Amino acid sequence: MAKILAVDDSASMRQMVSFTLKGAGHDVVEASDGVEALKVAKSGAVDLVISDVNMPNMDGITLISQLRQLPSYKFTPMLMLTTESSGDKKSQGKAAGATGWIVKPFNPDQLLATINKVL
């Protein structure tokens, strides 16, 4: 079982991700944007971060690059969960330190399979 931080400005998307992960036995912490996610991550370590790209206050790519600067998150798997499938955004995500990319709408089985691969 892993402690997973789910970051998305859409409450319904956070619920879907959370429901899928909890159903597989994971512990889920939620945040509505990058600023909140950074606070949550600094207050207690998580095993995996799943973040949307486009969010108010701080986007997912900025969040990942900021988390990567923290010693405790240098090697933590970080997945982007987004409607953005352009190569440009993917390369920005990779450059920031994203481990993988999942396109919305996501398939719950595919999400869990990807998580099992990176944990």
PDB file of C-alpha atoms in Angstrom:
ATOM      1  CA  MET A   1       0.000   0.000   0.000  1.00  0.00           C
ATOM      2  CA  ALA A   2       1.310   3.415  -0.949  1.00  0.00           C
ATOM      3  CA  LYS A   3       0.540   6.934   0.230  1.00  0.00           C
ATOM      4  CA  ILE A   4      -0.440   8.847  -2.916  1.00  0.00           C
ATOM      5  CA  LEU A   5      -0.937  12.583  -3.406  1.00  0.00           C
ATOM      6  CA  ALA A   6      -3.663  13.313  -6.000  1.00  0.00           C
ATOM      7  CA  VAL A   7      -3.588  16.890  -7.321  1.00  0.00           C
ATOM      8  CA  ASP A   8      -6.330  18.280  -9.568  1.00  0.00           C
ATOM      9  CA  ASP A   9      -8.393  21.475  -9.576  1.00  0.00           C
ATOM     10  CA  SER A  10     -11.467  19.406 -10.505  1.00  0.00           C
ATOM     11  CA  ALA A  11     -13.102  17.936  -7.388  1.00  0.00           C
ATOM     12  CA  SER A  12     -14.841  15.224  -9.452  1.00  0.00           C
ATOM     13  CA  MET A  13     -11.531  14.153 -11.025  1.00  0.00           C
ATOM     14  CA  ARG A  14      -9.876  13.994  -7.569  1.00  0.00           C
ATOM     15  CA  GLN A  15     -12.790  11.854  -6.356  1.00  0.00           C
ATOM     16  CA  MET A  16     -12.463   9.451  -9.307  1.00  0.00           C
ATOM     17  CA  VAL A  17      -8.705   9.080  -8.815  1.00  0.00           C
ATOM     18  CA  SER A  18      -9.105   8.749  -5.057  1.00  0.00           C
ATOM     19  CA  PHE A  19     -11.888   6.164  -5.395  1.00  0.00           C
ATOM     20  CA  THR A  20      -9.791   4.076  -7.817  1.00  0.00           C
ATOM     21  CA  LEU A  21      -6.688   4.204  -5.614  1.00  0.00           C
ATOM     22  CA  LYS A  22      -8.478   3.569  -2.319  1.00  0.00           C
ATOM     23  CA  GLY A  23     -10.259   0.629  -3.941  1.00  0.00           C
ATOM     24  CA  ALA A  24      -6.815  -0.862  -4.612  1.00  0.00           C
ATOM     25  CA  GLY A  25      -5.811  -0.363  -0.975  1.00  0.00           C
ATOM     26  CA  HIS A  26      -3.790   2.854  -1.263  1.00  0.00           C
ATOM     27  CA  ASP A  27      -3.898   5.788   1.135  1.00  0.00           C
ATOM     28  CA  VAL A  28      -4.811   9.007  -0.726  1.00  0.00           C
ATOM     29  CA  VAL A  29      -4.181  12.651   0.145  1.00  0.00           C
ATOM     30  CA  GLU A  30      -5.808  15.280  -2.088  1.00  0.00           C
ATOM     31  CA  ALA A  31      -4.845  18.816  -3.120  1.00  0.00           C
ATOM     32  CA  SER A  32      -6.675  21.238  -5.430  1.00  0.00           C
ATOM     33  CA  ASP A  33      -3.616  22.966  -6.937  1.00  0.00           C
ATOM     34  CA  GLY A  34       0.180  22.969  -6.936  1.00  0.00           C
ATOM     35  CA  VAL A  35       0.495  25.406  -4.028  1.00  0.00           C
ATOM     36  CA  GLU A  36      -1.655  23.224  -1.761  1.00  0.00           C
ATOM     37  CA  ALA A  37       0.098  20.059  -3.016  1.00  0.00           C
ATOM     38  CA  LEU A  38       3.529  21.476  -2.194  1.00  0.00           C
ATOM     39  CA  LYS A  39       2.369  22.233   1.393  1.00  0.00           C
ATOM     40  CA  VAL A  40       0.939  18.702   1.749  1.00  0.00           C
ATOM     41  CA  ALA A  41       4.117  17.113   0.347  1.00  0.00           C
ATOM     42  CA  LYS A  42       6.336  19.123   2.691  1.00  0.00           C
ATOM     43  CA  SER A  43       4.220  18.233   5.732  1.00  0.00           C
ATOM     44  CA  GLY A  44       4.625  14.472   5.283  1.00  0.00           C
ATOM     45  CA  ALA A  45       6.255  12.243   2.690  1.00  0.00           C
ATOM     46  CA  VAL A  46       4.169  10.536   0.025  1.00  0.00           C
ATOM     47  CA  ASP A  47       5.202   7.558  -2.131  1.00  0.00           C
ATOM     48  CA  LEU A  48       3.730   8.850  -5.397  1.00  0.00           C
ATOM     49  CA  VAL A  49       2.356  12.096  -6.827  1.00  0.00           C
ATOM     50  CA  ILE A  50      -0.365  12.164  -9.504  1.00  0.00           C
ATOM     51  CA  SER A  51      -0.955  15.675 -10.805  1.00  0.00           C
ATOM     52  CA  ASP A  52      -3.039  17.485 -13.382  1.00  0.00           C
ATOM     53  CA  VAL A  53      -1.074  19.869 -15.637  1.00  0.00           C
ATOM     54  CA  ASN A  54      -3.416  22.861 -15.997  1.00  0.00           C
ATOM     55  CA  MET A  55      -4.377  24.251 -12.582  1.00  0.00           C
ATOM     56  CA  PRO A  56      -4.726  27.728 -11.048  1.00  0.00           C
ATOM     57  CA  ASN A  57      -2.018  29.160  -8.702  1.00  0.00           C
ATOM     58  CA  MET A  58       0.645  26.598  -9.684  1.00  0.00           C
ATOM     59  CA  ASP A  59       0.470  24.162 -12.585  1.00  0.00           C
ATOM     60  CA  GLY A  60       1.529  20.520 -12.435  1.00  0.00           C
ATOM     61  CA  ILE A  61       4.807  20.983 -14.296  1.00  0.00           C
ATOM     62  CA  THR A  62       5.923  23.729 -11.884  1.00  0.00           C
ATOM     63  CA  LEU A  63       4.799  21.564  -8.953  1.00  0.00           C
ATOM     64  CA  ILE A  64       6.906  18.622 -10.129  1.00  0.00           C
ATOM     65  CA  SER A  65      10.003  20.740 -10.729  1.00  0.00           C
ATOM     66  CA  GLN A  66       9.622  22.267  -7.220  1.00  0.00           C
ATOM     67  CA  LEU A  67       9.118  18.841  -5.607  1.00  0.00           C
ATOM     68  CA  ARG A  68      12.210  17.497  -7.413  1.00  0.00           C
ATOM     69  CA  GLN A  69      14.284  20.188  -5.689  1.00  0.00           C
ATOM     70  CA  LEU A  70      13.364  18.744  -2.275  1.00  0.00           C
ATOM     71  CA  PRO A  71      15.771  15.981  -1.123  1.00  0.00           C
ATOM     72  CA  SER A  72      12.905  13.698  -0.044  1.00  0.00           C
ATOM     73  CA  TYR A  73      11.268  13.855  -3.511  1.00  0.00           C
ATOM     74  CA  LYS A  74      14.308  13.413  -5.761  1.00  0.00           C
ATOM     75  CA  PHE A  75      13.316   9.820  -6.608  1.00  0.00           C
ATOM     76  CA  THR A  76       9.563   9.823  -5.881  1.00  0.00           C
ATOM     77  CA  PRO A  77       7.495   8.688  -8.906  1.00  0.00           C
ATOM     78  CA  MET A  78       5.389  11.551 -10.283  1.00  0.00           C
ATOM     79  CA  LEU A  79       2.692  11.001 -12.889  1.00  0.00           C
ATOM     80  CA  MET A  80       0.927  13.667 -14.937  1.00  0.00           C
ATOM     81  CA  LEU A  81      -2.799  12.972 -15.362  1.00  0.00           C
ATOM     82  CA  THR A  82      -4.096  15.356 -17.998  1.00  0.00           C
ATOM     83  CA  THR A  83      -6.124  16.035 -21.120  1.00  0.00           C
ATOM     84  CA  GLU A  84      -2.909  17.453 -22.634  1.00  0.00           C
ATOM     85  CA  SER A  85      -1.382  14.904 -24.949  1.00  0.00           C
ATOM     86  CA  SER A  86       0.823  17.229 -27.016  1.00  0.00           C
ATOM     87  CA  GLY A  87       4.479  16.286 -27.355  1.00  0.00           C
ATOM     88  CA  ASP A  88       5.445  19.791 -26.241  1.00  0.00           C
ATOM     89  CA  LYS A  89       3.727  19.477 -22.852  1.00  0.00           C
ATOM     90  CA  LYS A  90       5.087  15.944 -22.424  1.00  0.00           C
ATOM     91  CA  SER A  91       8.660  17.112 -23.000  1.00  0.00           C
ATOM     92  CA  GLN A  92       8.132  19.989 -20.525  1.00  0.00           C
ATOM     93  CA  GLY A  93       6.812  17.446 -18.010  1.00  0.00           C
ATOM     94  CA  LYS A  94       9.749  15.089 -18.568  1.00  0.00           C
ATOM     95  CA  ALA A  95      12.200  17.993 -18.233  1.00  0.00           C
ATOM     96  CA  ALA A  96      10.565  18.942 -14.916  1.00  0.00           C
ATOM     97  CA  GLY A  97      10.968  15.360 -13.678  1.00  0.00           C
ATOM     98  CA  ALA A  98       7.657  13.627 -14.469  1.00  0.00           C
ATOM     99  CA  THR A  99       7.950   9.835 -14.378  1.00  0.00           C
ATOM    100  CA  GLY A 100       4.988   9.187 -16.686  1.00  0.00           C
ATOM    101  CA  TRP A 101       1.945  10.582 -18.453  1.00  0.00           C
ATOM    102  CA  ILE A 102      -1.673   9.391 -18.261  1.00  0.00           C
ATOM    103  CA  VAL A 103      -4.270  10.960 -20.540  1.00  0.00           C
ATOM    104  CA  LYS A 104      -7.779  11.783 -19.246  1.00  0.00           C
ATOM    105  CA  PRO A 105     -10.313  10.340 -19.273  1.00  0.00           C
ATOM    106  CA  PHE A 106      -8.304   7.566 -17.625  1.00  0.00           C
ATOM    107  CA  ASN A 107      -9.072   3.880 -17.438  1.00  0.00           C
ATOM    108  CA  PRO A 108      -8.948   2.804 -13.738  1.00  0.00           C
ATOM    109  CA  ASP A 109      -7.167  -0.477 -14.561  1.00  0.00           C
ATOM    110  CA  GLN A 110      -4.608   1.353 -16.671  1.00  0.00           C
ATOM    111  CA  LEU A 111      -4.029   3.894 -13.874  1.00  0.00           C
ATOM    112  CA  LEU A 112      -3.448   1.104 -11.332  1.00  0.00           C
ATOM    113  CA  ALA A 113      -1.184  -0.808 -13.736  1.00  0.00           C
ATOM    114  CA  THR A 114       0.921   2.335 -14.296  1.00  0.00           C
ATOM    115  CA  ILE A 115       1.128   2.973 -10.547  1.00  0.00           C
ATOM    116  CA  ASN A 116       2.220  -0.609  -9.905  1.00  0.00           C
ATOM    117  CA  LYS A 117       4.958  -0.190 -12.520  1.00  0.00           C
ATOM    118  CA  VAL A 118       6.453   2.933 -10.946  1.00  0.00           C
ATOM    119  CA  LEU A 119       6.170   2.035  -7.248  1.00  0.00           C
TER     120      LEU A 119
END
